XYZ file of C-alpha atoms in Angstrom:
731
model
C 106.204 100.009 93.135
C 102.481 98.479 92.132
C 100.947 99.170 88.720
C 97.717 98.566 87.091
C 94.282 100.216 87.610
C 92.454 100.960 90.748
C 88.841 99.036 91.627
C 86.733 100.579 94.039
C 83.996 98.465 95.753
C 80.940 99.036 97.705
C 77.507 98.685 98.622
C 76.173 101.132 96.454
C 77.285 102.991 93.056
C 78.021 106.945 93.652
C 75.067 107.405 91.606
C 71.151 107.762 92.124
C 68.838 106.443 89.779
C 65.437 107.588 89.407
C 62.295 105.788 87.554
C 60.044 107.093 85.493
C 57.364 105.367 83.843
C 59.725 102.732 82.852
C 62.582 104.713 82.074
C 65.559 105.393 84.164
C 67.585 108.286 85.267
C 71.225 108.619 86.563
C 71.727 111.782 88.751
C 75.155 111.765 90.443
C 75.310 111.406 94.196
C 76.571 113.896 97.082
C 77.705 111.767 98.816
C 81.203 112.286 101.124
C 82.778 109.110 99.728
C 81.690 109.676 96.301
C 83.421 113.211 95.908
C 86.882 111.724 97.832
C 86.687 108.538 95.540
C 85.707 111.158 92.602
C 89.430 112.016 91.838
C 90.476 108.120 91.470
C 87.777 105.919 89.964
C 87.564 108.518 86.500
C 91.184 108.132 86.046
C 92.522 106.241 83.000
C 90.883 102.066 83.230
C 89.955 102.538 86.935
C 86.553 101.737 87.712
C 84.193 101.663 90.759
C 81.568 98.591 91.269
C 78.638 98.461 93.510
C 74.513 98.211 93.425
C 72.552 101.018 91.648
C 70.082 100.836 94.432
C 67.357 99.802 93.100
C 65.740 96.340 91.791
C 66.233 97.194 88.000
C 64.493 94.725 85.318
C 66.574 91.845 83.327
C 65.755 93.657 80.139
C 66.997 96.904 81.270
C 70.194 95.941 83.047
C 72.407 96.261 79.478
C 70.951 99.393 78.718
C 71.818 100.574 82.545
C 74.939 98.927 82.408
C 76.266 100.842 79.240
C 75.091 103.858 80.470
C 76.794 103.279 83.604
C 80.342 102.416 81.714
C 80.554 105.552 80.430
C 81.057 107.250 84.176
C 83.316 104.536 84.710
C 80.976 102.539 86.530
C 80.142 98.567 86.754
C 76.692 97.340 87.892
C 75.543 94.462 90.683
C 72.405 93.984 90.064
C 70.545 92.390 93.069
C 66.928 90.647 92.923
C 64.086 91.955 95.646
C 64.837 89.076 97.711
C 68.591 89.537 97.593
C 68.164 93.216 98.758
C 65.195 92.191 101.260
C 68.131 89.259 103.126
C 71.450 91.301 102.346
C 71.094 94.073 102.845
C 67.977 94.959 105.051
C 68.396 91.275 106.586
C 72.026 90.628 107.501
C 73.610 94.019 107.263
C 71.146 96.246 108.582
C 69.473 93.228 111.193
C 72.845 91.586 112.197
C 75.927 93.942 111.066
C 74.649 97.424 111.990
C 73.074 96.974 115.519
C 75.945 94.731 116.621
C 78.724 97.403 115.548
C 76.485 100.047 116.992
C 76.268 98.759 120.218
C 72.512 97.646 120.231
C 73.062 93.882 120.271
C 70.339 93.018 122.433
C 68.002 95.097 121.378
C 67.530 95.289 117.486
C 69.515 92.461 116.275
C 67.898 89.179 114.524
C 70.191 86.530 113.618
C 68.553 84.333 110.540
C 70.699 81.955 108.576
C 68.772 82.692 105.214
C 69.782 86.209 105.993
C 73.399 85.054 106.365
C 73.074 82.700 103.306
C 71.873 85.719 101.212
C 74.962 87.835 102.617
C 77.177 84.914 101.384
C 75.595 84.989 97.903
C 75.951 88.570 97.573
C 79.224 88.794 98.515
C 80.286 86.365 95.961
C 78.422 88.229 93.598
C 80.109 91.476 94.071
C 83.149 89.142 93.877
C 82.363 88.201 90.504
C 82.221 91.237 89.201
C 85.498 91.954 90.216
C 86.802 88.974 89.152
C 85.895 90.009 85.478
C 88.266 92.616 85.207
C 90.658 92.486 88.086
C 94.451 91.765 87.088
C 97.551 91.016 89.174
C 99.186 94.427 89.745
C 95.646 95.568 90.197
C 94.776 97.712 93.783
C 91.313 97.045 94.942
C 89.613 99.017 97.569
C 86.436 97.736 99.368
C 84.170 100.083 101.277
C 81.983 98.798 104.725
C 79.999 96.729 106.506
C 78.246 94.750 103.836
C 81.290 93.725 102.197
C 83.031 92.054 105.172
C 83.497 88.906 103.019
C 84.616 90.309 100.000
C 88.597 90.805 100.825
C 89.015 87.034 101.084
C 86.947 85.844 98.216
C 89.093 88.077 96.071
C 92.208 86.918 97.534
C 91.404 82.990 97.504
C 91.298 83.663 93.311
C 94.168 86.653 93.314
C 96.237 85.993 95.952
C 98.941 88.505 94.923
C 96.802 91.480 94.214
C 96.479 94.758 96.461
C 93.107 94.454 98.495
C 92.677 97.500 101.051
C 89.181 97.639 103.122
C 87.693 100.188 104.958
C 84.901 100.369 107.500
C 82.915 103.551 107.777
C 80.627 102.179 110.818
C 82.648 101.800 114.442
C 83.964 98.114 115.173
C 82.238 96.590 118.321
C 84.539 95.626 121.230
C 85.308 91.761 121.565
C 82.186 90.774 124.235
C 79.895 92.178 121.849
C 80.968 91.022 118.643
C 81.793 87.177 119.896
C 77.873 87.432 119.825
C 77.151 87.376 116.200
C 77.161 83.093 115.044
C 79.329 83.870 112.131
C 82.093 86.132 113.677
C 84.643 83.947 112.575
C 83.764 83.949 108.736
C 83.559 87.797 109.094
C 87.011 88.222 110.559
C 88.470 85.746 108.194
C 86.807 87.922 105.107
C 88.315 91.382 106.633
C 91.726 89.377 107.013
C 91.927 88.968 103.048
C 92.758 92.847 102.704
C 96.263 93.383 103.128
C 95.274 96.698 104.990
C 92.648 97.084 106.891
C 91.288 101.078 107.656
C 88.905 102.549 110.328
C 87.997 105.815 111.280
C 89.098 105.477 115.398
C 92.178 103.749 116.888
C 89.472 101.945 119.231
C 88.319 100.204 116.257
C 91.383 99.445 115.368
C 91.838 97.753 118.873
C 88.609 96.163 118.856
C 89.155 94.422 115.377
C 92.822 93.328 116.498
C 91.972 91.755 119.871
C 88.846 89.926 117.668
C 91.166 88.249 115.603
C 93.642 86.941 118.333
C 90.545 85.799 120.650
C 88.833 84.291 118.264
C 90.880 83.018 115.349
C 94.058 82.816 118.029
C 96.245 84.984 115.533
C 99.955 86.781 116.743
C 99.631 90.250 116.908
C 102.454 92.872 116.911
C 100.687 96.184 117.699
C 98.542 96.772 114.581
C 100.196 93.960 113.014
C 97.876 90.532 112.487
C 100.335 88.098 111.864
C 99.052 85.077 108.699
C 100.818 82.350 107.636
C 101.487 83.614 104.120
C 101.581 87.533 105.132
C 100.769 90.032 107.442
C 97.502 92.374 107.624
C 97.995 96.247 109.084
C 95.162 97.795 110.813
C 95.410 101.492 110.809
C 92.756 104.517 111.394
C 92.276 107.202 108.951
C 89.733 109.290 110.272
C 87.630 110.599 106.900
C 87.489 114.024 106.116
C 84.936 116.073 103.595
C 85.616 118.156 101.071
C 85.797 121.653 103.003
C 86.257 123.661 99.850
C 83.205 122.635 98.328
C 80.880 123.519 101.972
C 83.265 126.653 102.250
C 82.557 128.066 98.989
C 78.819 127.164 99.088
C 78.180 128.800 101.993
C 79.694 132.316 100.073
C 77.330 131.342 97.115
C 74.643 133.436 95.685
C 71.703 131.113 96.098
C 72.904 130.116 99.556
C 73.443 133.782 101.028
C 69.870 134.437 99.762
C 68.507 131.310 101.464
C 70.855 132.838 104.593
C 69.352 136.240 104.767
C 65.579 134.337 104.347
C 66.618 132.300 107.698
C 68.044 135.247 109.577
C 64.595 137.206 108.619
C 62.683 134.215 109.842
C 63.862 133.796 113.180
C 64.405 137.908 113.784
C 67.189 137.385 116.477
C 66.135 134.284 118.254
C 68.893 131.764 118.166
C 68.929 128.784 116.488
C 70.251 125.136 117.617
C 70.423 122.940 114.360
C 70.119 119.032 114.458
C 70.622 116.709 111.124
C 70.588 113.317 111.327
C 69.110 110.207 109.326
C 66.020 108.670 111.298
C 68.152 106.003 113.380
C 68.337 104.514 117.002
C 72.173 105.512 116.920
C 71.845 109.043 116.259
C 70.078 109.658 119.782
C 67.315 112.144 118.583
C 64.984 111.232 121.565
C 67.900 112.324 124.244
C 68.604 115.188 122.305
C 64.973 116.018 122.540
C 65.519 115.363 125.983
C 67.803 117.701 126.658
C 66.401 120.584 124.845
C 63.141 120.111 127.135
C 65.208 120.246 130.278
C 66.630 123.638 129.017
C 63.490 124.838 128.689
C 61.896 123.873 131.981
C 65.088 124.404 133.909
C 65.998 127.848 132.394
C 62.888 129.803 131.390
C 64.755 132.888 130.529
C 65.572 130.611 126.947
C 61.625 131.041 126.281
C 61.148 132.446 123.086
C 64.897 133.274 122.532
C 65.592 129.924 121.623
C 64.559 127.062 118.666
C 65.664 123.434 118.119
C 65.780 123.500 114.153
C 65.700 119.559 114.048
C 65.854 117.714 110.048
C 65.317 113.916 110.006
C 65.885 112.649 107.296
C 63.755 109.432 106.410
C 65.299 106.065 106.548
C 63.836 102.594 106.729
C 60.664 103.767 108.337
C 58.788 100.718 106.888
C 60.862 98.302 109.489
C 59.282 98.492 113.144
C 61.756 99.707 115.406
C 62.273 102.524 112.732
C 58.293 102.925 112.726
C 58.162 103.161 116.333
C 61.445 105.332 116.625
C 59.534 108.089 114.536
C 56.187 108.216 116.330
C 58.482 108.855 119.574
C 60.028 111.306 118.145
C 56.648 112.754 116.757
C 55.601 112.534 120.151
C 58.509 114.473 122.153
C 58.038 116.689 119.760
C 54.569 117.348 120.237
C 54.592 117.277 123.566
C 57.520 120.375 123.911
C 55.484 122.614 121.300
C 52.534 121.598 123.389
C 54.333 122.723 126.823
C 55.981 125.513 125.344
C 54.799 127.215 122.201
C 53.333 130.545 122.262
C 51.236 132.621 119.362
C 54.642 133.629 118.082
C 57.127 131.022 118.539
C 57.396 127.067 118.540
C 60.727 125.763 120.152
C 60.985 122.907 117.808
C 60.752 123.412 113.973
C 60.508 119.446 113.437
C 61.042 118.491 109.477
C 60.900 114.987 108.535
C 62.356 114.968 105.135
C 65.245 115.516 103.082
C 66.754 119.140 102.105
C 68.807 119.890 99.366
C 72.443 120.638 99.937
C 71.924 124.150 99.164
C 69.582 124.365 101.805
C 71.348 122.725 104.399
C 74.568 124.662 103.908
C 72.390 127.873 104.705
C 71.355 126.361 107.682
C 74.748 125.280 108.315
C 75.641 128.906 108.054
C 72.897 130.252 110.067
C 73.006 127.994 113.371
C 74.403 129.273 116.167
C 74.807 126.462 117.740
C 75.129 122.540 116.229
C 73.926 119.633 118.092
C 75.568 116.221 117.271
C 75.043 113.737 119.811
C 75.164 110.284 118.067
C 74.781 107.327 121.296
C 77.630 105.335 118.244
C 78.919 106.558 115.332
C 81.738 105.361 112.972
C 82.829 109.542 112.165
C 79.976 111.476 111.772
C 80.527 114.005 108.863
C 77.669 116.566 109.666
C 80.062 118.060 112.371
C 82.668 118.354 109.863
C 80.209 119.683 107.520
C 79.167 122.183 109.933
C 82.529 123.479 111.042
C 83.244 123.647 106.886
C 80.189 125.906 106.593
C 81.372 128.481 109.451
C 83.376 130.943 107.072
C 83.082 133.896 109.774
C 84.845 131.816 112.597
C 81.622 131.798 115.009
C 79.157 129.183 115.975
C 79.435 126.362 118.479
C 79.810 122.716 117.994
C 78.239 120.374 120.666
C 79.802 117.227 119.979
C 79.204 113.233 121.072
C 82.081 111.340 122.403
C 80.849 108.491 121.047
C 81.512 110.035 117.300
C 84.670 109.244 116.025
C 85.310 112.765 114.702
C 85.484 113.817 118.606
C 89.046 112.383 118.406
C 89.822 115.227 116.111
C 87.489 117.809 116.850
C 88.903 118.576 120.464
C 87.907 122.124 120.443
C 84.327 121.304 120.186
C 82.040 120.933 123.655
C 82.362 117.170 124.167
C 79.512 115.788 125.420
C 78.204 112.111 127.108
C 74.797 111.873 124.968
C 73.511 109.633 127.827
C 73.986 112.588 130.719
C 70.869 114.612 129.650
C 72.417 117.141 132.148
C 75.498 117.509 130.771
C 74.030 118.185 127.394
C 71.628 120.521 128.327
C 74.558 122.324 130.411
C 76.162 122.350 126.746
C 73.581 123.901 125.160
C 73.577 126.380 127.574
C 77.202 126.774 127.374
C 77.393 127.377 123.901
C 74.043 129.861 123.299
C 75.970 132.387 126.123
C 79.875 131.482 124.374
C 81.498 135.007 124.170
C 82.203 135.965 120.503
C 86.007 135.306 121.202
C 86.131 131.937 122.449
C 83.736 131.129 119.732
C 86.090 132.043 116.814
C 88.935 130.792 119.231
C 87.499 127.478 118.896
C 85.819 127.450 115.772
C 89.653 128.677 113.859
C 90.707 125.695 115.553
C 88.121 123.736 114.408
C 88.245 124.652 110.775
C 91.830 124.111 110.433
C 91.481 120.707 111.213
C 88.887 119.770 109.243
C 90.414 121.770 106.300
C 94.275 119.810 106.758
C 92.764 116.210 107.453
C 89.896 116.413 104.223
C 88.712 113.836 102.291
C 91.681 113.994 99.304
C 94.181 113.855 102.168
C 91.938 111.068 103.625
C 91.990 108.619 100.341
C 96.048 109.972 100.055
C 96.960 108.337 103.230
C 95.001 105.432 102.917
C 96.587 104.712 99.460
C 100.003 105.478 100.312
C 99.858 103.079 102.916
C 98.255 100.197 101.018
C 101.335 100.932 98.828
C 103.624 100.342 101.978
C 102.119 97.477 103.381
C 102.200 95.511 100.137
C 105.964 96.756 99.818
C 106.247 95.635 103.731
C 104.794 92.088 102.273
C 107.193 91.630 99.582
C 110.058 92.728 101.465
C 109.002 89.723 104.084
C 108.171 87.037 100.860
C 112.048 87.734 99.966
C 112.801 86.532 103.022
C 110.467 83.548 103.251
C 112.281 79.964 103.096
C 110.060 78.987 99.938
C 111.112 76.310 97.484
C 113.444 78.172 95.626
C 115.384 79.284 99.256
C 115.080 75.626 100.521
C 116.888 74.890 97.397
C 119.609 77.312 97.483
C 120.242 76.284 101.169
C 120.165 72.536 99.946
C 122.649 73.263 97.094
C 125.038 74.699 99.673
C 124.650 72.096 102.284
C 125.513 69.135 99.651
C 128.863 71.445 99.229
C 130.261 71.230 102.383
C 131.774 68.858 104.988
C 131.269 70.316 108.442
C 128.209 71.235 109.359
C 126.223 72.438 112.762
C 122.757 73.036 113.149
C 121.199 74.920 116.336
C 117.423 74.131 116.809
C 115.302 75.255 119.650
C 112.910 73.230 121.003
C 109.364 74.811 121.960
C 107.976 76.732 119.176
C 110.086 75.327 116.753
C 110.622 71.695 116.408
C 106.905 71.131 118.535
C 104.348 73.325 118.565
C 102.933 74.990 122.020
C 101.277 73.021 124.567
C 98.521 74.072 127.436
C 100.928 72.246 129.600
C 104.558 72.458 128.560
C 105.669 68.709 130.039
C 102.949 67.381 127.102
C 104.931 69.015 124.213
C 107.198 65.763 123.982
C 108.882 64.947 120.663
C 106.992 62.644 118.273
C 108.424 59.910 116.172
C 108.311 61.920 113.372
C 110.740 64.387 114.914
C 112.879 61.723 116.690
C 113.447 60.265 112.546
C 114.066 63.676 111.234
C 116.742 64.502 114.215
C 117.766 60.821 113.582
C 118.628 61.025 110.402
C 120.670 64.136 110.439
C 122.591 63.100 113.268
C 123.209 59.718 111.349
C 125.607 62.047 108.677
C 128.546 61.784 110.525
C 129.372 65.251 108.529
C 127.081 66.896 110.632
C 126.754 68.180 114.635
C 123.178 68.592 115.524
C 122.775 70.707 118.654
C 119.097 71.384 120.963
C 119.447 74.749 122.395
C 116.751 74.935 124.799
C 114.761 77.098 128.019
C 113.986 73.731 129.274
C 115.258 72.035 132.036
C 117.934 69.436 131.635
C 116.407 67.015 132.993
C 113.688 67.246 130.808
C 116.227 67.441 127.750
C 118.009 64.538 129.079
C 114.660 62.038 129.352
C 113.488 63.415 125.972
C 116.677 63.433 123.731
C 119.439 61.697 126.248
C 119.636 58.428 123.823
C 120.334 60.591 120.404
C 124.222 61.302 119.215
C 123.124 64.721 119.443
C 124.424 67.768 121.695
C 122.189 69.143 124.261
C 122.195 73.007 125.638
C 119.451 73.767 128.354
C 118.097 76.556 130.576
C 119.073 78.816 127.878
C 122.885 77.545 127.663
C 123.674 77.071 131.914
C 123.517 73.599 131.068
C 125.475 71.673 128.449
C 125.487 68.062 127.462
C 128.693 66.830 125.501
C 129.981 63.657 124.767
C 127.927 62.226 127.441
C 128.151 64.311 130.372
C 126.359 67.644 131.783
C 128.489 70.481 132.502
C 127.274 73.756 134.101
C 128.652 77.263 133.708
C 130.772 77.809 136.713
C 130.128 79.979 139.704
C 126.642 80.300 139.120
C 124.188 80.538 141.772
C 120.647 80.246 142.300
C 120.427 82.143 146.013
C 118.492 85.216 144.267
C 115.366 82.505 143.786
C 114.303 83.526 147.225
C 113.851 87.232 146.544
C 112.072 86.586 143.177
C 109.779 83.631 143.541
C 107.416 85.658 146.090
C 106.435 87.834 143.375
C 105.712 85.538 140.665
C 103.666 83.652 142.962
C 101.778 87.090 143.724
C 101.008 87.072 140.308
C 100.665 83.241 139.582
C 97.684 83.863 142.800
C 95.888 86.689 141.205
C 96.054 85.589 137.640
C 94.017 82.003 137.435
C 95.801 79.654 134.621
C 98.953 80.541 135.051
C 101.925 78.686 136.681
C 105.604 78.651 138.008
C 108.288 76.088 136.538
C 111.669 76.316 138.273
C 114.522 75.550 136.862
C 118.343 74.759 138.282
C 119.105 78.740 137.367
C 116.047 80.505 136.441
C 112.541 80.688 137.311
C 109.551 81.452 134.134
C 106.118 82.345 134.700
C 104.218 80.891 131.994
C 100.498 82.481 131.181
C 99.891 80.266 127.984
C 96.308 78.995 129.886
C 95.255 83.152 131.142
C 92.419 84.479 128.955
C 93.783 86.824 126.182
C 94.256 90.205 127.326
C 94.446 89.569 131.059
C 97.629 87.444 130.483
C 99.206 90.047 128.620
C 98.162 93.097 131.052
C 99.777 90.639 133.877
C 103.118 89.889 132.117
C 103.141 93.866 131.848
C 102.789 94.500 135.061
C 104.890 91.491 136.359
C 107.970 92.831 133.969
C 107.346 96.078 135.841
C 107.571 94.938 139.270
C 110.798 92.736 138.284
C 112.720 95.331 137.403
C 112.680 96.512 140.705
C 113.322 93.175 142.473
C 115.932 92.342 140.070
C 117.917 95.854 139.453
C 121.485 95.134 140.521
C 121.622 91.915 141.109
C 122.621 90.394 138.174
C 119.666 88.785 136.240
C 118.078 89.342 132.864
C 114.581 89.448 132.484
C 113.730 87.490 129.259
C 109.584 87.704 127.917
C 109.287 84.898 125.734
C 106.041 83.047 123.953
C 103.496 83.575 126.798
C 106.430 83.441 129.752
C 107.892 85.760 131.299
C 111.541 84.235 132.633
C 113.960 85.473 135.158
C 117.516 83.835 135.022
C 121.353 84.976 135.800
C 122.829 87.481 132.845
C 125.889 85.110 132.393
C 123.137 83.099 130.882
C 122.418 83.242 127.433
C 121.683 81.012 124.669
C 124.566 83.336 122.280
C 127.395 82.700 124.418
C 126.212 79.165 124.595
C 126.035 79.224 120.604
C 129.801 81.013 120.356
C 131.296 78.525 122.899
C 130.406 75.963 120.677
C 131.931 77.410 117.356
C 134.546 79.042 118.995
C 137.871 77.250 117.499
C 135.938 75.240 115.039
C 136.200 75.425 111.297
C 132.205 74.497 110.190
C 131.616 75.221 106.719
C 127.897 75.250 107.032
C 125.994 76.783 109.944
C 121.975 77.127 110.583
C 120.303 78.343 113.207
C 116.217 78.208 113.775
C 114.460 79.786 116.737
C 111.155 81.011 117.480
C 111.034 83.441 120.280
C 112.832 86.934 122.131
C 115.476 83.940 123.280
C 116.287 82.935 120.365
C 117.837 86.246 118.599
C 121.054 86.397 121.046
C 121.294 82.960 118.697
C 121.069 84.857 115.713
C 123.212 87.996 116.783
C 125.880 85.186 117.500
C 125.904 83.450 114.330
C 128.219 84.589 111.766
C 127.529 86.427 108.908
C 127.823 83.563 106.203
C 125.125 81.206 108.635
C 121.443 80.805 107.825
C 119.535 81.885 110.479
C 115.872 81.404 110.372
C 112.804 82.619 112.499
C 109.717 80.609 113.111
C 106.996 83.434 112.648
C 106.738 86.102 110.520
C 107.361 88.936 112.846
C 110.734 90.975 112.622
C 114.169 89.660 113.941
C 117.748 89.615 113.338
C 117.581 86.203 111.348
C 117.803 86.323 107.444
C 114.935 84.009 106.658
C 111.790 83.096 108.358
C 109.373 79.996 107.997
C 106.010 80.317 109.483
C 105.137 77.440 111.872
C 106.911 74.135 113.223
C 105.701 72.224 109.872
C 107.729 74.410 107.909
C 110.922 73.674 109.656
C 110.579 70.005 109.657
C 109.763 70.217 106.169
C 113.129 72.171 105.770
C 115.107 69.985 108.121
C 113.941 66.246 106.380
C 114.757 67.827 103.194
C 118.504 67.794 104.190
C 118.281 64.342 104.511
C 116.730 63.532 101.097
C 119.629 66.148 99.435
C 122.241 63.648 101.098
C 120.676 60.657 99.821
C 120.148 62.300 96.803
C 123.932 63.131 96.634
C 125.122 59.622 97.226
């Protein structure tokens, strides 16, 4: 069970700092993150670390620090250049456009921006490390701090680190455009748990890890040499009770009354967004204009009430976007306005939450159609404010919230006709259908609120850490190695079962080039030189190859998963095996080899293997899954077994089994030390065949029937070499 304090780290602190004649005032933030995490950072010794949001003169920093400390907050002060290059530069001109699928239009890859991004992430880490201790939980937030988890991990290897990304994670084809893509992934992998809004984002992240860093995946788990990293979807919610209560407050009820009088029976379509190219504002205006053009019955009957909150409008792209919005709004109003009615009521400014609440509660339709959005909380705020269970939400399928709010009218924001039709459908929707949809939407928003989001993330972080610790107890580290050596030293009849590929040597693109090296030969020769030891190499390789590589050593060889055995210098095979089935299976494998560049077929005496190690990541796994499904039909009732291995699919006689080979070698022999080491699915049969008092070791940290695990081939060799050293020490 983890103890210690919780440290929250985000780019911005949950306060706003206002400067007036050199005096600074702190105002509480009303953001969703501040609301959700408020229950955490104000407890006990917990703390929130972040940038105060403005450049603070050095002489004022101690005063601000002291004032923030009273609120359980710790500031990271940034210079104007750091703000410009790390925040405005790298964060918002590289990560934001790429992660929102605007890489070719808005991204700007400047080396100096990257340098400052690293520098500021280190600055945040320094502040964390001043107070972090083993046993603490550290929760890092968002794209500005992607490097932070790994920096902290390097200094505090055992600490619990969670990371949550509040924007989308792009597909591999886009993410790979970033020159520093590997460093960013490695930074994220410093966390134990990496959270996203949607499962799509989880897949994009894990595929990036597999294809760029060549790490092994097991569903949503990324395997590192020293631990597992879990990636999961945690859709963020809002404080729905706050919005429901606001809609019933006296101040908001008064504003609602004023708005209804102002609109006087005219239906309202509400649009609330920050100025950004990812929000789809121009497309929304285009759809509304199309509605007025194609359905003149709505003239003077509907208003688009559009709020655009200022953001980065000194940046050329944003300034141009604002100009385009101004032009489009002006054009619509000039075409359709009458003396008593303007179709678009456009506001370029922020509004207090009370006014927004009144608009949410009043608007007949909420039009939330971003081109790409991590979650989009406006959609949930609108739903939470509809205490009368009426109103219609139109929601982009590109928003993360569309995965949950399925009773909204879901649209493609690139399809103007679809959006136009959805607006018309919403305006004409019967009251009973509105209520039916809104009740379900409100139930969803109520259940999956921001407190629920915080709880399930922190619970999962605890579970992941427990899982890592459980695996760590199985890891063959120094303590476990010494315990095994101690047992070994006291025994007099020992047997070693060793797989070959992935256990004694690493994998190679050409399997025939994965031959033994001199170091491996020395280890095996030294092990076999002890008359108390019996060394068995048990492999899926054909017997000709094993004979070529190991025939000169005084060891037992088992080839083709147990079909062939070399005992006392002679190769023998299992009686009554036949290979007539190959003529039916080989054409299937050849079809897949023809369809999949980089794959090839290996034929052994009693088995066939389709290798796809050289196939493009993703395509190989897809083809392997297809092949297994096809082979199930071909091999049914033929006494054959399909074995998915490490980048290989093998078909063999069902009588052939590594476990049976091990059982035969153990039968009638009273070995007092037994050890088996292997790395893939076929070696699980060995582990299951070994007696309870045997040491079984899986190479790789995935789940296994083995009692222990090591990370890689080098650790296997280190373990085996140690047996020889232990024997020498005893002598």
